[in-house]
Coordinates of C-alpha atoms in Angstrom, one line a residue:
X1 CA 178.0 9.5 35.1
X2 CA 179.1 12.1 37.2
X3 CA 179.3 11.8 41.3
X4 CA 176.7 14.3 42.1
X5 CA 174.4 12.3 39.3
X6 CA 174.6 9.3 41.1
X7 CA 174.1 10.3 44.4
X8 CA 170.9 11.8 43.1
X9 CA 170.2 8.6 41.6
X10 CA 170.4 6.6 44.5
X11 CA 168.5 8.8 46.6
X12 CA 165.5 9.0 44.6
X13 CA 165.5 5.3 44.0
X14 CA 165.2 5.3 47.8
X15 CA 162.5 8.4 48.1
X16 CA 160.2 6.1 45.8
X17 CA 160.8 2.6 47.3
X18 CA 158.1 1.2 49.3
X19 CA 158.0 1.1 52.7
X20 CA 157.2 -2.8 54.3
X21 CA 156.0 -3.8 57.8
X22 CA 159.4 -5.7 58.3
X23 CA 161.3 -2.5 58.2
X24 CA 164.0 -3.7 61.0
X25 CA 164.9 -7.0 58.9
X26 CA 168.3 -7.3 58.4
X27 CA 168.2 -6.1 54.8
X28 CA 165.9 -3.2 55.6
X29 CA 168.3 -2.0 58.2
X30 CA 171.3 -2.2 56.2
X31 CA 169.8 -0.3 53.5
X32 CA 168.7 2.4 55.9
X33 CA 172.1 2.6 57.4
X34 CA 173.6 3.1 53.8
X35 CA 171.1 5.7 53.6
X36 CA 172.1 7.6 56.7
X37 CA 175.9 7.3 55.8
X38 CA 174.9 8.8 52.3
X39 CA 173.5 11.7 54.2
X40 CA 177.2 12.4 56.1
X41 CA 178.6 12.5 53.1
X42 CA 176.9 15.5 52.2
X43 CA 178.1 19.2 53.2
X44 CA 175.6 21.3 51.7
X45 CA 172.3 21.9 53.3
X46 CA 171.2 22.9 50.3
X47 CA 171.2 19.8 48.9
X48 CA 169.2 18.3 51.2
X49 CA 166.3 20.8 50.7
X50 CA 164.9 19.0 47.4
X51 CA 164.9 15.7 49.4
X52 CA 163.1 16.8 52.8
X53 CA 160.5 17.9 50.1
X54 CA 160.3 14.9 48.5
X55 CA 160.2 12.4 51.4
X56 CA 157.7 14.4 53.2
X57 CA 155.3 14.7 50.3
X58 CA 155.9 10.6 50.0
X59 CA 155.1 10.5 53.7
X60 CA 151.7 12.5 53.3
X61 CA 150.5 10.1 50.2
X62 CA 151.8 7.0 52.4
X63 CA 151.1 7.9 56.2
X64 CA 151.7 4.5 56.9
X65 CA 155.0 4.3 55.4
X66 CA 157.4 3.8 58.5
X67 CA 160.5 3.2 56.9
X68 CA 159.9 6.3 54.6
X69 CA 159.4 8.7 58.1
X70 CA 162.6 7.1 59.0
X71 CA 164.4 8.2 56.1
X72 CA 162.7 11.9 56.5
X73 CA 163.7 12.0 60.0
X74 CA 167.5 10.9 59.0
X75 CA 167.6 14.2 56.3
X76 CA 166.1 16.1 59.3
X77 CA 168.8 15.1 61.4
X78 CA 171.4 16.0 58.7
X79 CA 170.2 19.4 57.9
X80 CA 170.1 20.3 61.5
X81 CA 173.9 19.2 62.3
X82 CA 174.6 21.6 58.8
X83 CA 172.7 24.0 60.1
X84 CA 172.7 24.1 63.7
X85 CA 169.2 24.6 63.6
X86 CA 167.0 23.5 66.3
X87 CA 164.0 23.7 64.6
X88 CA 165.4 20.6 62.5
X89 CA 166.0 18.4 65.3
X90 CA 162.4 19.0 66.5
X91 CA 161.0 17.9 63.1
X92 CA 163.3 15.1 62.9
X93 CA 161.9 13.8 66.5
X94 CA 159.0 14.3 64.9
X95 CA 159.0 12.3 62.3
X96 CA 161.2 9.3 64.4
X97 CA 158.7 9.2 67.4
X98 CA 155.6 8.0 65.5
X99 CA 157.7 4.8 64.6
X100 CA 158.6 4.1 68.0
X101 CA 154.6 4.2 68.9
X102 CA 153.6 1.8 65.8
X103 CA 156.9 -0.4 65.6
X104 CA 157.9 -0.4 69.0
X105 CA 160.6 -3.2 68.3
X106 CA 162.8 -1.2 65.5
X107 CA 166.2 -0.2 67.3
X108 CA 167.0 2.3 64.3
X109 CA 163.9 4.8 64.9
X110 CA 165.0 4.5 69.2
X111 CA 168.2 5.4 68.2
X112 CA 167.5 8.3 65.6
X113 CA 164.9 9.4 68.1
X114 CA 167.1 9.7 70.8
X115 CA 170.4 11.5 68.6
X116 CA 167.2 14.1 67.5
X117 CA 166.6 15.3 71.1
X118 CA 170.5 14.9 72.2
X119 CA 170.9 17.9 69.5
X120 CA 168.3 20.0 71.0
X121 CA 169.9 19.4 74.6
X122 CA 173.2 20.7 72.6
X123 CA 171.6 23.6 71.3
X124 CA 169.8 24.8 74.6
X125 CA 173.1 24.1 76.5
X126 CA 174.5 26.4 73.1
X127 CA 172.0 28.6 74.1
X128 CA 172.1 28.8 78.0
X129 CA 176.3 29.5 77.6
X130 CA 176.9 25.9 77.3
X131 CA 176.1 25.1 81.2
X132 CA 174.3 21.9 81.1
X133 CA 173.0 21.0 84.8
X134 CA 169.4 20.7 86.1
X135 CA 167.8 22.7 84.0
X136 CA 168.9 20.3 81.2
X137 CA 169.0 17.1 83.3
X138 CA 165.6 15.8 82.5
X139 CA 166.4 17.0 78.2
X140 CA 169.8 14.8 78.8
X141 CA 168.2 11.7 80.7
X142 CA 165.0 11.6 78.0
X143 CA 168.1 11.5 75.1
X144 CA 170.1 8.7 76.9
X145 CA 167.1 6.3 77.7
X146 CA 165.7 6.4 73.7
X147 CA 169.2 5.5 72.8
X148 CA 169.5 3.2 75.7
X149 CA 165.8 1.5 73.9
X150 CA 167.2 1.1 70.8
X151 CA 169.4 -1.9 72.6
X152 CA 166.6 -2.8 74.8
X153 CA 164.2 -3.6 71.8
X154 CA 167.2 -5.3 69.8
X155 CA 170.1 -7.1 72.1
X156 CA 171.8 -7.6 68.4
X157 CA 171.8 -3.6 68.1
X158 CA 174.5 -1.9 70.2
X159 CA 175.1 0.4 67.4
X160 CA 173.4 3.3 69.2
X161 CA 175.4 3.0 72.1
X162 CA 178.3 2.3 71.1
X163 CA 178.5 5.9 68.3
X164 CA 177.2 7.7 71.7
X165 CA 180.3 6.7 73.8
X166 CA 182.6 7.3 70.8
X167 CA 181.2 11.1 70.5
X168 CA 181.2 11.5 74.0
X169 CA 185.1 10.1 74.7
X170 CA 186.1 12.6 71.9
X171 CA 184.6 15.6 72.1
X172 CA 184.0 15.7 75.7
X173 CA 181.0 17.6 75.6
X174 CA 178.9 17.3 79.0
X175 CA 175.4 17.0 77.3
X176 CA 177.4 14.3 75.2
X177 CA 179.1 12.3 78.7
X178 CA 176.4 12.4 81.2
X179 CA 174.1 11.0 78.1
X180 CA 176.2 8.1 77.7
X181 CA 176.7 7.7 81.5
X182 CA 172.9 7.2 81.4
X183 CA 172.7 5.1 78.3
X184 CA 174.7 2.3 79.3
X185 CA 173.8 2.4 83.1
X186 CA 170.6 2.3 81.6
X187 CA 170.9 -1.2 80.2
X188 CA 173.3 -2.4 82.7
X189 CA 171.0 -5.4 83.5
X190 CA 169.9 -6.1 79.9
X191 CA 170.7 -9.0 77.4
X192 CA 172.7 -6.4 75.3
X193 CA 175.3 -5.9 78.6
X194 CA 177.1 -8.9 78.0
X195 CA 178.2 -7.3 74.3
X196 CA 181.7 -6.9 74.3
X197 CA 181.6 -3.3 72.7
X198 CA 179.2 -2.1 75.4
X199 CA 181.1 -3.6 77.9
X200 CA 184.5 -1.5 76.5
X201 CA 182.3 1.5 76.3
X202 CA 181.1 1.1 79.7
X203 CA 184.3 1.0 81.3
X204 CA 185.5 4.0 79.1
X205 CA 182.8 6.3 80.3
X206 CA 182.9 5.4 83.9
X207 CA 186.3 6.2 83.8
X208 CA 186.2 9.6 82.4
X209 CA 183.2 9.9 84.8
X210 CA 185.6 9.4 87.9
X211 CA 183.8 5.9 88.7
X212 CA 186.9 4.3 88.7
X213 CA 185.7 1.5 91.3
X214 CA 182.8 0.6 88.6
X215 CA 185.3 0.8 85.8
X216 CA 187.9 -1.8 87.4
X217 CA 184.7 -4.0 88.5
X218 CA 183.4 -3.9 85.1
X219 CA 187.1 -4.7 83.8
X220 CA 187.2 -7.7 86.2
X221 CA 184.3 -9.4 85.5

């Protein structure tokens, strides 16, 4: 069986697999991350086409099918980062948000959520010649405090946080630093502070933020 086979295999056994309430159980989650890893694996846009189609008719027959919306908005997201295409990231918001209203407690939605609307800040700063201040400031903040939930909800799940530091510390993108800034200020007084990786991340943004005061105190502690 050929790569390409399999890949469609696995897919479509995950297009047709029900979705449950307990969508953020440990299983669940783990399945959706291998889910979203299969996605950046992929290239071609093209590909994703027949998918999108397929997860959104599943997602009219099942409205209530959370974990299914999830997977939609994860194709979404991966078709916009192919394609650069704004218009993606706005359905891919769409289809996160409505599991953030129902299941208020699942970190991964938070977290797609807020990468879905940290690529439309990219493409309006794209689009305003790449200068992100005020006029982006609220896009940026709204970005950084969804990802910042998705730690809030779940103290176990710094996953979101930490993968926003790490793009920000290498590409250096402005959108992509003041976001993290945000993110981990954010959360500065919740349970998930005390994690060691948020802790390193922490220290590594406030430093190439010029806090260097907050980044030694934060190394002391």
């Amino acid at each position: 069986m050929n790569g390409r086979l399999r890949w469609r295999l696995a897919l479509g056994a995950a297009v047709l697999a029900p979705g449950a309430v307990a969508g953020q159980a440990p299983v669940a989650r783990v399945a959706l991350v291998q889910f979203r890893d299969s996605l950046r694996a992929i290239r071609d846009s093209r590909m994703l086409a027949p998918l999108e189609r397929q997860l959104r008719a599943v997602v009219r027959a099942r409205r209530d099918d959370a974990l299914t919306r999830l997977r939609l908005g994860f194709t979404q997201l991966r078709r916009g980062e192919l394609e650069q295409d704004p218009a993606q990231f706005s359905h891919a918001a769409e289809s996160f948000e409505p599991v953030t209203k129902t299941y208020a407690d699942w970190p991964v939605a938070w977290f797609g959520l807020g990468l879905a609307r940290l690529n439309l800040v990219d493409n309006q700063s794209s689009l305003a010649g790449g200068a992100v201040t005020l006029f982006l400031g609220g896009s940026i903040h709204d970005a950084a405090v969804r990802i910042a939930r998705s730690a809030e909800v779940d103290s176990e799940y710094v996953e979101g946080l930490v993968k926003l530091s790490d793009i920000a510390l290498q590409d250096y993108h402005p959108a992509h630093l003041r976001a993290a800034l945000l993110a981990l200020r954010h959360v500065a007084r919740k349970p998930v502070a005390v994690s060691p990786a948020v802790q390193l991340a922490r220290i590594r943004i406030e430093r190439v933020a010029g806090s260097l005061d907050s980044a030694e105190r934060l190394a002391g502690d």
